[in-house]
Amino acid sequence: MNTHVVIVGYGMAGARLAEEIRARDPDAAAVRITIIGAERHLAYNRVLLPHIVEGELSRADAALHGAGWARENRVELLLGTTVRAVDRAGNRVLLDDGRTVGYDRLVLATGSTPWLPPIEGLRDGAALAEGVAVLHDLDDCPRIAAVAERGEPVAVLGGGVLGLESASALAERGTQVTVVHRSDRLMDRQLDGPAGAVLADALTDAGVGVLLGCQVRRYRPGTGLELANGTVVPARLVVVATGVRPAVSLAAAAGIAVEHGVVVDDLLRTDDPAVHAIGDCAQHDGVSSGLVGPAWEQASVLADLLTGADPAARYRGSAPVTALKARGIDLVALGETHTEPSDPVAEVLRLADPARRRYVKLVVRNERVTGAIMIGFPAGAATVAQLYGTPNAAPAEPLDLLAGATAPASGPVLHRQASSVICRCNTVTKGELVTAWQAGARSVDALREATRAGSGCGGCRDTVCALADALARAEPAAAAATADWAEIEGVAA
Ligand SMILES: Cc1cc2nc3c(=O)[nH]c(=O)nc-3n(C[C@H](O)[C@H](O)[C@H](O)COP(=O)(O)OP(=O)(O)OC[C@H]3O[C@@H](n4cnc5c(N)ncnc54)[C@H](O)[C@@H]3O)c2cc1C
């Protein structure tokens, strides 16, 4: 008899889990899947929402699944349906339309919800006040874009990644946009002081107003954000981007252990062995990452366990990389970014070129790259992201890494090792991309279709593009010389 897996949440983690299960169990012999999703849309790539606001992508471009996906994959899909409660004693969930669905295993993939600071004028009861928006769901995009289309000023409250991506997208549309941030440094969780300053300058160049160290007193609808010093930042719309919180209320109400997120072990199990949690709502080893890469790694491990494909599979945590998706600004931050040169054990290198809006910081500890900030060095960023967390991977001379001279994975993408990871969200190596190319995937879209590379945060898209170009150029020459594909794959490198 097969196991009935019920997934609550049809976001990036829930959708991926269903795909991973079907990849291991295509005929539904081992697992029957039901997905219950509160949104009325088929799964989409949430990471791309700023590009939809910008007008660069359409809603269709962000789709993860087509209309026939559920039927073709033998998935029962309940869209626009919210799970109201979990009846653990009865092994069933209660839906908002009064129905109940039984389960053998329940997976909570409820994501996160935007957090709003207690500032007067942002809320109207439980709802957002008039003129206040968040960018979290597909339905948020048209509302924000409409204000931009009317040419009205917008303020973005919060200078973290999401706030800056929203502001950059609006500036691209020609909107007068101002980021209002409480700290004296943008992206203060990821960046040190000099990096924050370089980023602020780069954003200002791109037409984004930046106000730091601001206390907001209230929002005056139709007028703007009133700061504690009396200044009013003009805004017909305030986009609040002050962080998210794991969506844990369903689990908490069911008596499942919850701290910041829903607590899970290496098997992604809650304290009820029949209930799992993955994605933004889950807390593993004290961490709720809020990033898509870890969510997809968890989906893969859980699919191994639920289908029995690999009963020994375990989730041991992720080494996530934060990339800012703002046009004209290449920014990557990973690991310990706040370590200073005064640290007695770590080696900390810094290179600042503020006039060109470039900054690099590299932290090397025990011959490992344990942290980095890279602004304005796209090639170096790809190299460092690859080395991050890999033991004994830092070169003897870390400065070489920055110069891109002797680093093992630096240089043209074609010369990288086959095992080097190009797409971190999906853990796709260069070797897998070359194999897909050889099998007929001859464009960036086809490579994405075949390997998923580039379907996550999109940060590797330029590298995949460069690889496709390089392979296209190399192929005739290699064929003429009775090509040794192993060399192109980097196996022999
Ligand atoms: C604008 C934006 C940009 C981002 N950019 C990046 C980026 O560049 N890189 C990166 O790594 N991450 C990024 N993220 C974060 C990334 O999108 C999340 O980490 C990822 O979506 C997590 O997937 P999830 O399935 O856990 O949550 P979600 O994708 O949020 O999905 C959760 C789903 O569960 C549904 N749900 C909740 N409760 C219930 C219920 N009771 N019943 C039924 N359904 C329910 C919700 O409606 C939602 O559809 C971004 C997020 C946003 C909003």
Coordinates of N, CA, C and O in Angstrom, one line a residue, residues 29-103:
A29 N 3.6 4.7 -7.3 CA 3.5 3.3 -6.7 C 3.8 3.4 -5.2 O 3.2 2.7 -4.4
A30 N 4.7 4.3 -4.8 CA 5.0 4.4 -3.4 C 4.3 5.5 -2.6 O 4.0 5.3 -1.4
V31 N 4.1 6.6 -3.3 CA 3.5 7.8 -2.6 C 2.4 8.4 -3.4 O 2.5 8.6 -4.6
R32 N 1.3 8.6 -2.7 CA 0.1 9.4 -3.3 C 0.3 10.8 -2.7 O 0.6 10.9 -1.5
I33 N 0.2 11.8 -3.6 CA 0.4 13.2 -3.1 C -0.8 14.0 -3.2 O -1.5 14.1 -4.2
T34 N -1.1 14.8 -2.1 CA -2.1 15.8 -2.2 C -1.4 17.1 -1.8 O -0.7 17.1 -0.7
I35 N -1.6 18.2 -2.6 CA -1.0 19.5 -2.2 C -2.2 20.4 -1.9 O -3.1 20.5 -2.7
I36 N -2.1 21.1 -0.8 CA -3.2 22.1 -0.5 C -2.5 23.5 -0.5 O -1.6 23.7 0.4
G37 N -2.9 24.4 -1.4 CA -2.3 25.7 -1.4 C -3.2 26.8 -1.3 O -4.3 26.9 -1.9
A38 N -2.9 27.8 -0.4 CA -3.8 28.9 -0.1 C -3.9 29.8 -1.3 O -5.0 30.4 -1.5
E39 N -2.8 30.0 -2.1 CA -2.9 30.9 -3.2 C -3.7 30.2 -4.3 O -3.7 29.0 -4.4
R40 N -4.3 31.1 -5.2 CA -5.1 30.5 -6.3 C -4.3 30.2 -7.5 O -4.8 29.8 -8.5
H41 N -3.0 30.5 -7.5 CA -2.1 30.3 -8.6 C -1.4 29.0 -8.6 O -1.1 28.4 -7.6
L42 N -1.1 28.5 -9.8 CA -0.1 27.4 -9.9 C 1.2 27.9 -9.4 O 1.5 29.1 -9.4
A43 N 2.1 26.9 -8.9 CA 3.3 27.3 -8.3 C 4.1 28.3 -9.2 O 4.2 28.1 -10.4
Y44 N 4.7 29.2 -8.6 CA 5.6 30.2 -9.3 C 6.8 30.5 -8.5 O 6.9 30.2 -7.3
N45 N 7.8 31.1 -9.2 CA 9.1 31.4 -8.6 C 9.0 32.7 -7.9 O 9.1 33.8 -8.5
R46 N 8.8 32.7 -6.6 CA 8.6 33.9 -5.8 C 9.8 34.9 -5.9 O 9.7 36.1 -5.8
V47 N 11.0 34.3 -6.1 CA 12.2 35.0 -6.2 C 12.2 36.1 -7.3 O 12.9 37.1 -7.3
L48 N 11.4 35.8 -8.3 CA 11.4 36.6 -9.5 C 10.4 37.8 -9.4 O 10.2 38.6 -10.3
L49 N 9.7 37.9 -8.2 CA 8.6 38.9 -8.1 C 9.2 40.3 -8.4 O 8.5 41.1 -9.1
P50 N 10.4 40.7 -7.9 CA 10.9 42.0 -8.2 C 11.0 42.3 -9.7 O 10.8 43.4 -10.2
H51 N 11.4 41.2 -10.5 CA 11.5 41.4 -11.9 C 10.1 41.6 -12.6 O 10.0 42.2 -13.6
I52 N 9.1 41.1 -12.0 CA 7.7 41.3 -12.5 C 7.3 42.8 -12.2 O 6.7 43.5 -13.1
V53 N 7.6 43.2 -11.0 CA 7.3 44.6 -10.7 C 8.1 45.6 -11.7 O 7.6 46.6 -12.1
E54 N 9.3 45.2 -12.0 CA 10.1 46.0 -12.9 C 9.6 46.0 -14.3 O 9.8 46.9 -15.1
G55 N 8.8 44.9 -14.6 CA 8.2 44.9 -16.0 C 9.1 44.0 -16.9 O 8.8 43.9 -18.1
E56 N 10.2 43.5 -16.4 CA 11.1 42.7 -17.2 C 10.6 41.3 -17.5 O 10.8 40.7 -18.5
L57 N 9.8 40.8 -16.5 CA 9.2 39.4 -16.7 C 7.7 39.5 -16.5 O 7.2 40.4 -15.8
S58 N 7.1 38.6 -17.2 CA 5.6 38.5 -17.0 C 5.3 37.5 -15.9 O 6.2 36.7 -15.5
R59 N 4.0 37.4 -15.5 CA 3.6 36.4 -14.6 C 3.9 35.0 -15.1 O 4.4 34.1 -14.4
A60 N 3.7 34.8 -16.4 CA 3.9 33.5 -17.1 C 5.4 33.1 -17.0 O 5.7 31.9 -16.8
D61 N 6.3 34.1 -17.1 CA 7.7 33.8 -17.0 C 8.1 33.2 -15.7 O 9.1 32.5 -15.6
A62 N 7.3 33.5 -14.6 CA 7.7 33.1 -13.3 C 7.1 31.7 -13.0 O 7.3 31.1 -11.9
A63 N 6.2 31.2 -13.8 CA 5.5 30.0 -13.5 C 6.5 28.8 -13.4 O 7.4 28.6 -14.1
L64 N 6.2 28.0 -12.3 CA 7.0 26.8 -12.1 C 6.3 25.6 -12.7 O 6.9 24.6 -13.1
H65 N 5.0 25.6 -12.8 CA 4.2 24.5 -13.3 C 3.2 25.0 -14.3 O 2.6 26.1 -14.2
G66 N 2.9 24.2 -15.3 CA 1.9 24.5 -16.3 C 0.6 23.9 -15.9 O 0.5 23.2 -14.9
A67 N -0.5 24.2 -16.7 CA -1.8 23.8 -16.3 C -2.0 22.3 -16.1 O -2.8 21.8 -15.3
G68 N -1.2 21.5 -16.9 CA -1.4 20.1 -16.9 C -0.5 19.4 -15.9 O -0.6 18.1 -15.7
W69 N 0.3 20.1 -15.1 CA 1.3 19.5 -14.3 C 0.8 18.5 -13.3 O 1.2 17.4 -13.2
A70 N -0.3 18.9 -12.6 CA -0.8 18.1 -11.5 C -1.3 16.7 -12.1 O -1.0 15.6 -11.6
R71 N -2.1 16.9 -13.2 CA -2.7 15.7 -13.8 C -1.6 14.7 -14.3 O -1.6 13.5 -14.0
E72 N -0.6 15.3 -15.0 CA 0.4 14.5 -15.6 C 1.3 13.8 -14.5 O 1.9 12.8 -14.8
N73 N 1.3 14.4 -13.4 CA 2.2 13.9 -12.3 C 1.4 13.2 -11.2 O 2.0 12.9 -10.1
R74 N 0.1 12.9 -11.5 CA -0.7 12.2 -10.5 C -0.6 12.9 -9.1 O -0.4 12.3 -8.1
V75 N -0.9 14.2 -9.1 CA -0.9 14.9 -7.9 C -2.3 15.5 -7.7 O -2.8 16.1 -8.7
E76 N -2.9 15.3 -6.6 CA -4.2 16.0 -6.3 C -3.9 17.3 -5.8 O -3.1 17.5 -4.8
L77 N -4.4 18.4 -6.5 CA -4.0 19.7 -6.1 C -5.2 20.5 -5.8 O -6.2 20.7 -6.6
L78 N -5.2 21.1 -4.6 CA -6.3 21.9 -4.1 C -5.8 23.4 -4.0 O -5.1 23.7 -3.1
L79 N -6.2 24.1 -5.0 CA -5.7 25.5 -5.1 C -6.7 26.4 -4.4 O -7.9 26.1 -4.3
G80 N -6.2 27.6 -3.9 CA -7.1 28.5 -3.2 C -7.8 27.9 -2.0 O -8.9 28.3 -1.6
T81 N -7.1 27.0 -1.4 CA -7.6 26.3 -0.2 C -6.7 26.4 0.9 O -5.5 26.1 0.8
T82 N -7.2 26.8 2.1 CA -6.3 27.0 3.3 C -6.6 25.8 4.3 O -7.7 25.5 4.5
V83 N -5.5 25.3 4.8 CA -5.6 24.4 5.9 C -5.8 25.2 7.2 O -5.0 26.0 7.5
R84 N -6.9 24.9 7.8 CA -7.2 25.7 9.0 C -6.7 25.1 10.3 O -6.4 25.8 11.3
A85 N -6.6 23.7 10.3 CA -6.2 23.1 11.5 C -5.6 21.7 11.2 O -6.0 21.1 10.2
V86 N -4.8 21.2 12.1 CA -4.3 19.8 12.0 C -4.8 19.0 13.1 O -4.6 19.4 14.3
D87 N -5.5 17.9 12.8 CA -6.0 17.0 13.8 C -5.1 15.8 13.9 O -5.2 14.9 13.1
R88 N -4.0 15.9 14.8 CA -3.0 14.9 14.8 C -3.5 13.6 15.3 O -3.1 12.5 14.8
A89 N -4.4 13.6 16.2 CA -5.0 12.4 16.7 C -5.7 11.6 15.6 O -5.6 10.4 15.5
G90 N -6.4 12.4 14.7 CA -7.1 11.7 13.7 C -6.4 11.6 12.4 O -6.9 11.2 11.3
N91 N -5.1 12.1 12.3 CA -4.3 12.1 11.1 C -5.0 12.7 10.0 O -5.1 12.1 8.9
R92 N -5.5 13.9 10.2 CA -6.2 14.6 9.1 C -6.0 16.1 9.3 O -5.8 16.6 10.4
V93 N -6.2 16.8 8.1 CA -6.2 18.3 8.2 C -7.6 18.8 7.9 O -8.4 18.2 7.1
L94 N -8.0 19.9 8.5 CA -9.3 20.5 8.3 C -9.1 21.7 7.3 O -8.3 22.6 7.6
L95 N -9.9 21.8 6.3 CA -9.8 22.9 5.3 C -10.8 24.0 5.6 O -11.8 23.8 6.3
D96 N -10.5 25.1 4.9 CA -11.4 26.3 5.2 C -12.8 26.1 4.6 O -13.7 26.8 4.9
D97 N -12.9 25.1 3.6 CA -14.3 24.9 3.1 C -15.0 23.8 3.8 O -16.0 23.3 3.3
G98 N -14.5 23.4 4.9 CA -15.2 22.4 5.8 C -14.8 21.0 5.5 O -15.1 20.1 6.3
R99 N -14.0 20.8 4.4 CA -13.6 19.4 4.1 C -12.5 18.9 5.1 O -11.8 19.8 5.6
T100 N -12.3 17.6 5.1 CA -11.1 17.1 5.8 C -10.3 16.2 4.8 O -10.9 15.6 3.9
V101 N -9.0 16.2 5.0 CA -8.2 15.3 4.2 C -7.3 14.5 5.1 O -6.6 15.1 6.0
G102 N -7.3 13.2 5.0 CA -6.5 12.3 5.8 C -5.1 12.2 5.3 O -4.9 12.4 4.1
Y103 N -4.2 11.9 6.2 CA -2.8 11.8 5.7 C -2.1 10.6 6.5 O -2.5 10.3 7.6

